[in-house]
Amino acid sequence: MTDLARSLANISQAEAGPKRKRLALVASKGTLDAAYPPLILATTAASLGWEVGIYFTFYGLDILHKDRYQKLKMASLANPAGPIRLPNLIGAIPGATAAATKVMKRWMKRSRMPDVTEFIEMAQGLDVTFFACATTMGVMGVEEGDLIAGCDIAGAARFLDYAADADVQLFV
Amino acid sequence: MTQTNEIGDIQVAEVLDTSGLLCPLPVYKAALVLKKLEPGDVLELTCTDPGSLEDIPALARQRRDVLLAVDDRGGVQKFWIEKGEGV
């Protein structure tokens, strides 16, 4: 960089004011209840004026999967805090997961909370970056066309490069 | 619109009622309105989510808006937020 270019770059940086804050989230789980926290934090941070990126990895990639994100389920097994508190033996019977999912959806609706689809639209409207984990796609046989539009397919290094400049990094 | 409260008359550019809505909706909806306003414009915001008492000041701080006044009346909170130059 020439001295002139460098001083011009310094000037434009000074004019831009304080650096925008950045939130980097990892969404690693694909159950209905686990989809909400990253989407709530992302839409909130973006509302605060922050730059936000979510790295969807492993089961979390289902939240970006066109055929799956509207059908995320609530686990009835091994979840003592779930909407219906079932002993594991009962939670394992057919229909228990569907029942727990129904209760969770009813809770959210009654509280006038947006559903996953609406949260994704809200996040996209606020320019939240959706990173789709490239390794998960390879391991689980997910193609780019299987994902909702506008995802950024990224490896771990690409996401860490983004997260390294973040003010807040959280793993969900 | 002119609203009178404990700090005197405030010229309000926009009114938003988020009664009954939980986090993150009051913050999300307030931010959408603030984005459309001009710096110096005031948003009058009503919330019933108890978390809003801390959330809305945090929104104003992070967006670099100015929280002019808060009126907390047992379960219903009103905020007057002046849009800053920042975001």
Short mmCIF file of C-alpha atoms in Angstrom, two decimals:
data_model
loop_
_atom_site.label_atom_id
_atom_site.label_comp_id
_atom_site.label_asym_id
_atom_site.label_seq_id
_atom_site.Cartn_x
_atom_site.Cartn_y
_atom_site.Cartn_z
CA MET A 1 0.00 0.00 0.00
CA THR A 2 1.33 3.47 -0.85
CA ASP A 3 1.52 6.14 1.85
CA LEU A 4 -1.29 8.02 0.13
CA ALA A 5 -3.54 4.94 0.02
CA ARG A 6 -2.75 4.23 3.64
CA SER A 7 -3.63 7.71 4.81
CA LEU A 8 -6.84 7.65 2.75
CA ALA A 9 -7.74 4.35 4.36
CA ASN A 10 -7.09 5.85 7.80
CA ILE A 11 -9.32 8.82 7.01
CA SER A 12 -12.24 6.68 5.82
CA GLN A 13 -11.86 4.49 8.90
CA ALA A 14 -11.99 7.52 11.18
CA GLU A 15 -15.08 8.81 9.40
CA ALA A 16 -16.86 5.49 9.82
CA GLY A 17 -16.93 6.09 13.58
CA PRO A 18 -16.67 3.31 16.15
CA LYS A 19 -16.44 -0.20 14.73
CA ARG A 20 -19.72 -2.09 14.50
CA LYS A 21 -20.01 -4.83 17.09
CA ARG A 22 -20.13 -8.40 15.85
CA LEU A 23 -21.81 -11.56 17.22
CA ALA A 24 -20.66 -15.00 16.07
CA LEU A 25 -22.95 -17.91 17.02
CA VAL A 26 -22.65 -21.65 16.53
CA ALA A 27 -25.95 -23.56 16.21
CA SER A 28 -25.13 -27.23 16.64
CA LYS A 29 -28.49 -28.74 17.56
CA GLY A 30 -31.51 -29.43 15.38
CA THR A 31 -34.35 -29.83 17.86
CA LEU A 32 -37.17 -27.29 17.95
CA ASP A 33 -36.22 -25.93 21.36
CA ALA A 34 -32.54 -25.62 20.42
CA ALA A 35 -33.38 -23.69 17.24
CA TYR A 36 -34.83 -20.76 19.17
CA PRO A 37 -31.92 -19.45 21.26
CA PRO A 38 -29.53 -18.75 18.36
CA LEU A 39 -32.34 -17.19 16.30
CA ILE A 40 -33.51 -15.03 19.22
CA LEU A 41 -29.97 -13.87 20.03
CA ALA A 42 -29.22 -13.22 16.36
CA THR A 43 -32.33 -11.13 15.71
CA THR A 44 -31.78 -9.22 18.96
CA ALA A 45 -28.12 -8.45 18.23
CA ALA A 46 -28.97 -7.38 14.68
CA SER A 47 -31.68 -5.11 16.13
CA LEU A 48 -29.02 -3.52 18.34
CA GLY A 49 -27.15 -2.66 15.15
CA TRP A 50 -24.60 -5.47 15.42
CA GLU A 51 -23.26 -7.54 12.58
CA VAL A 52 -24.34 -11.18 13.13
CA GLY A 53 -23.30 -14.54 11.72
CA ILE A 54 -24.56 -18.00 12.72
CA TYR A 55 -22.56 -21.11 11.89
CA PHE A 56 -25.01 -24.01 11.47
CA THR A 57 -23.16 -27.23 12.04
CA PHE A 58 -24.03 -30.91 12.57
CA TYR A 59 -27.72 -31.26 13.51
CA GLY A 60 -27.97 -27.48 13.60
CA LEU A 61 -27.78 -27.58 9.79
CA ASP A 62 -31.40 -28.85 9.80
CA ILE A 63 -32.43 -25.27 10.69
CA LEU A 64 -31.28 -24.26 7.18
CA HIS A 65 -32.62 -27.39 5.43
CA LYS A 66 -35.55 -26.49 3.16
CA ASP A 67 -37.45 -29.71 3.86
CA ARG A 68 -36.67 -29.89 7.56
CA TYR A 69 -36.63 -26.47 9.20
CA GLN A 70 -40.42 -26.26 9.40
CA LYS A 71 -40.62 -29.75 10.89
CA LEU A 72 -38.10 -29.51 13.74
CA LYS A 73 -39.16 -31.60 16.71
CA MET A 74 -39.01 -31.39 20.45
CA ALA A 75 -37.28 -34.36 22.09
CA SER A 76 -39.45 -36.25 24.55
CA LEU A 77 -36.58 -38.51 25.59
CA ALA A 78 -33.74 -37.64 27.95
CA ASN A 79 -35.13 -34.14 28.48
CA PRO A 80 -36.31 -33.76 32.07
CA ALA A 81 -37.10 -30.08 31.40
CA GLY A 82 -39.32 -30.70 28.37
CA PRO A 83 -42.88 -29.48 27.92
CA ILE A 84 -44.28 -32.84 29.02
CA ARG A 85 -42.16 -34.30 31.77
CA LEU A 86 -42.14 -37.93 30.88
CA PRO A 87 -40.05 -40.73 32.36
CA ASN A 88 -37.65 -41.91 29.64
CA LEU A 89 -39.48 -45.22 29.35
CA ILE A 90 -42.68 -43.37 28.40
CA GLY A 91 -40.84 -40.70 26.40
CA ALA A 92 -39.53 -43.43 24.12
CA ILE A 93 -42.93 -44.68 23.00
CA PRO A 94 -44.16 -43.74 19.50
CA GLY A 95 -46.05 -40.46 19.50
CA ALA A 96 -44.32 -38.96 22.55
CA THR A 97 -42.00 -36.78 20.44
CA ALA A 98 -44.95 -35.55 18.36
CA ALA A 99 -46.89 -34.75 21.53
CA ALA A 100 -43.96 -32.84 23.09
CA THR A 101 -43.51 -30.93 19.81
CA LYS A 102 -47.18 -30.01 19.74
CA VAL A 103 -47.07 -28.70 23.31
CA MET A 104 -43.95 -26.61 22.63
CA LYS A 105 -45.53 -25.11 19.49
CA ARG A 106 -48.70 -24.33 21.45
CA TRP A 107 -46.67 -22.61 24.18
CA MET A 108 -44.86 -20.46 21.66
CA LYS A 109 -48.05 -19.54 19.82
CA ARG A 110 -49.85 -18.69 23.06
CA SER A 111 -46.96 -16.39 23.98
CA ARG A 112 -47.20 -14.77 20.53
CA MET A 113 -43.63 -15.82 19.75
CA PRO A 114 -42.66 -16.12 16.09
CA ASP A 115 -42.13 -19.68 14.81
CA VAL A 116 -38.83 -20.87 13.33
CA THR A 117 -39.84 -19.86 9.80
CA GLU A 118 -40.69 -16.34 10.94
CA PHE A 119 -37.46 -16.03 12.93
CA ILE A 120 -35.44 -17.06 9.87
CA GLU A 121 -37.24 -14.42 7.80
CA MET A 122 -36.65 -11.81 10.53
CA ALA A 123 -32.94 -12.69 10.68
CA GLN A 124 -32.57 -12.56 6.91
CA GLY A 125 -34.36 -9.21 6.83
CA LEU A 126 -31.71 -7.91 9.26
CA ASP A 127 -28.85 -9.25 7.08
CA VAL A 128 -27.78 -11.97 9.50
CA THR A 129 -25.23 -14.21 7.75
CA PHE A 130 -26.14 -17.92 7.71
CA PHE A 131 -22.99 -20.02 7.44
CA ALA A 132 -23.71 -23.64 6.42
CA CYS A 133 -21.02 -26.02 7.64
CA ALA A 134 -19.39 -27.55 4.56
CA THR A 135 -18.24 -30.67 6.42
CA THR A 136 -21.74 -31.37 7.76
CA MET A 137 -23.09 -31.05 4.23
CA GLY A 138 -20.53 -33.63 3.04
CA VAL A 139 -21.08 -35.99 5.97
CA MET A 140 -24.88 -35.84 5.84
CA GLY A 141 -25.20 -35.68 2.06
CA VAL A 142 -26.78 -32.22 2.01
CA GLU A 143 -26.49 -30.28 -1.28
CA GLU A 144 -26.50 -26.49 -1.65
CA GLY A 145 -29.94 -26.79 -3.31
CA ASP A 146 -31.29 -28.48 -0.16
CA LEU A 147 -30.67 -25.32 1.87
CA ILE A 148 -32.82 -22.20 2.09
CA ALA A 149 -31.65 -19.40 -0.23
CA GLY A 150 -28.83 -17.10 0.77
CA CYS A 151 -26.64 -19.43 2.85
CA ASP A 152 -22.88 -19.00 2.86
CA ILE A 153 -21.24 -22.44 2.66
CA ALA A 154 -18.21 -22.29 4.92
CA GLY A 155 -15.55 -24.45 6.50
CA ALA A 156 -14.42 -24.06 10.09
CA ALA A 157 -11.49 -21.81 9.15
CA ARG A 158 -13.77 -19.38 7.30
CA PHE A 159 -16.10 -19.18 10.31
CA LEU A 160 -13.25 -18.80 12.81
CA ASP A 161 -11.80 -16.02 10.66
CA TYR A 162 -15.19 -14.29 11.03
CA ALA A 163 -15.50 -15.15 14.75
CA ALA A 164 -11.98 -13.90 15.52
CA ASP A 165 -13.20 -10.36 14.83
CA ALA A 166 -16.40 -10.82 16.85
CA ASP A 167 -17.05 -9.13 20.19
CA VAL A 168 -19.27 -11.98 21.40
CA GLN A 169 -18.99 -15.64 20.44
CA LEU A 170 -21.49 -18.22 21.70
CA PHE A 171 -22.01 -21.93 21.15
CA VAL A 172 -25.56 -23.31 21.24
CA MET B 1 -47.96 14.62 18.37
CA THR B 2 -46.95 16.11 21.69
CA GLN B 3 -46.85 13.97 24.82
CA THR B 4 -46.50 15.36 28.30
CA ASN B 5 -44.60 13.42 30.94
CA GLU B 6 -42.35 14.10 33.88
CA ILE B 7 -39.63 15.69 31.77
CA GLY B 8 -42.03 18.01 30.01
CA ASP B 9 -43.44 18.06 26.48
CA ILE B 10 -41.92 15.64 24.02
CA GLN B 11 -42.60 15.87 20.31
CA VAL B 12 -43.26 12.27 19.27
CA ALA B 13 -42.66 11.17 15.66
CA GLU B 14 -43.86 7.58 16.02
CA VAL B 15 -45.80 5.47 18.54
CA LEU B 16 -45.33 1.70 18.97
CA ASP B 17 -47.25 -0.55 21.35
CA THR B 18 -45.69 -3.98 22.02
CA SER B 19 -48.05 -4.93 24.84
CA GLY B 20 -48.25 -8.70 25.28
CA LEU B 21 -45.08 -9.38 23.30
CA LEU B 22 -42.03 -11.06 24.78
CA CYS B 23 -38.31 -10.71 24.06
CA PRO B 24 -37.02 -10.33 21.39
CA LEU B 25 -40.11 -8.76 19.79
CA PRO B 26 -40.24 -5.39 21.64
CA VAL B 27 -36.56 -4.76 20.82
CA TYR B 28 -36.89 -6.11 17.27
CA LYS B 29 -39.99 -4.04 16.47
CA ALA B 30 -38.62 -0.89 18.12
CA ALA B 31 -35.39 -1.21 16.11
CA LEU B 32 -37.34 -1.54 12.84
CA VAL B 33 -39.18 1.71 13.60
CA LEU B 34 -36.04 3.54 14.79
CA LYS B 35 -34.24 2.62 11.58
CA LYS B 36 -36.88 4.43 9.54
CA LEU B 37 -36.85 7.58 11.68
CA GLU B 38 -34.56 10.58 11.19
CA PRO B 39 -31.92 11.44 13.80
CA GLY B 40 -33.60 13.56 16.50
CA ASP B 41 -37.02 11.93 15.96
CA VAL B 42 -38.64 10.43 19.07
CA LEU B 43 -40.30 7.03 19.33
CA GLU B 44 -42.84 6.46 22.11
CA LEU B 45 -42.71 2.76 22.96
CA THR B 46 -45.04 0.79 25.23
CA CYS B 47 -43.95 -2.59 26.63
CA THR B 48 -45.36 -5.11 29.10
CA ASP B 49 -42.51 -7.67 29.05
CA PRO B 50 -40.81 -7.16 32.46
CA GLY B 51 -37.44 -7.69 30.74
CA SER B 52 -38.04 -4.55 28.70
CA LEU B 53 -37.12 -2.34 31.66
CA GLU B 54 -33.51 -3.40 31.06
CA ASP B 55 -33.76 -4.40 27.40
CA ILE B 56 -34.92 -1.06 26.01
CA PRO B 57 -32.17 0.97 27.75
CA ALA B 58 -29.70 -1.62 26.37
CA LEU B 59 -31.17 -1.18 22.88
CA ALA B 60 -30.76 2.58 23.11
CA ARG B 61 -27.21 2.27 24.45
CA GLN B 62 -26.11 -0.20 21.78
CA ARG B 63 -27.75 1.69 18.91
CA ARG B 64 -26.45 4.97 20.35
CA ASP B 65 -29.94 6.46 20.62
CA VAL B 66 -30.97 8.60 23.59
CA LEU B 67 -33.45 7.30 26.13
CA LEU B 68 -35.21 10.51 27.11
CA ALA B 69 -37.61 9.14 29.69
CA VAL B 70 -39.07 5.98 31.19
CA ASP B 71 -42.48 5.70 32.81
CA ASP B 72 -42.95 2.44 34.73
CA ARG B 73 -46.53 1.91 35.83
CA GLY B 74 -46.77 -1.52 37.38
CA GLY B 75 -46.58 -3.92 34.47
CA VAL B 76 -46.76 -1.32 31.70
CA GLN B 77 -43.66 0.61 30.74
CA LYS B 78 -43.39 3.58 28.42
CA PHE B 79 -40.14 4.69 26.87
CA TRP B 80 -39.30 7.78 24.86
CA ILE B 81 -36.32 7.14 22.62
CA GLU B 82 -34.66 9.81 20.51
CA LYS B 83 -32.93 8.42 17.47
CA GLY B 84 -29.20 9.14 17.52
CA GLU B 85 -26.76 9.65 14.66
CA GLY B 86 -25.08 6.28 15.15
CA VAL B 87 -26.98 3.43 13.49
#
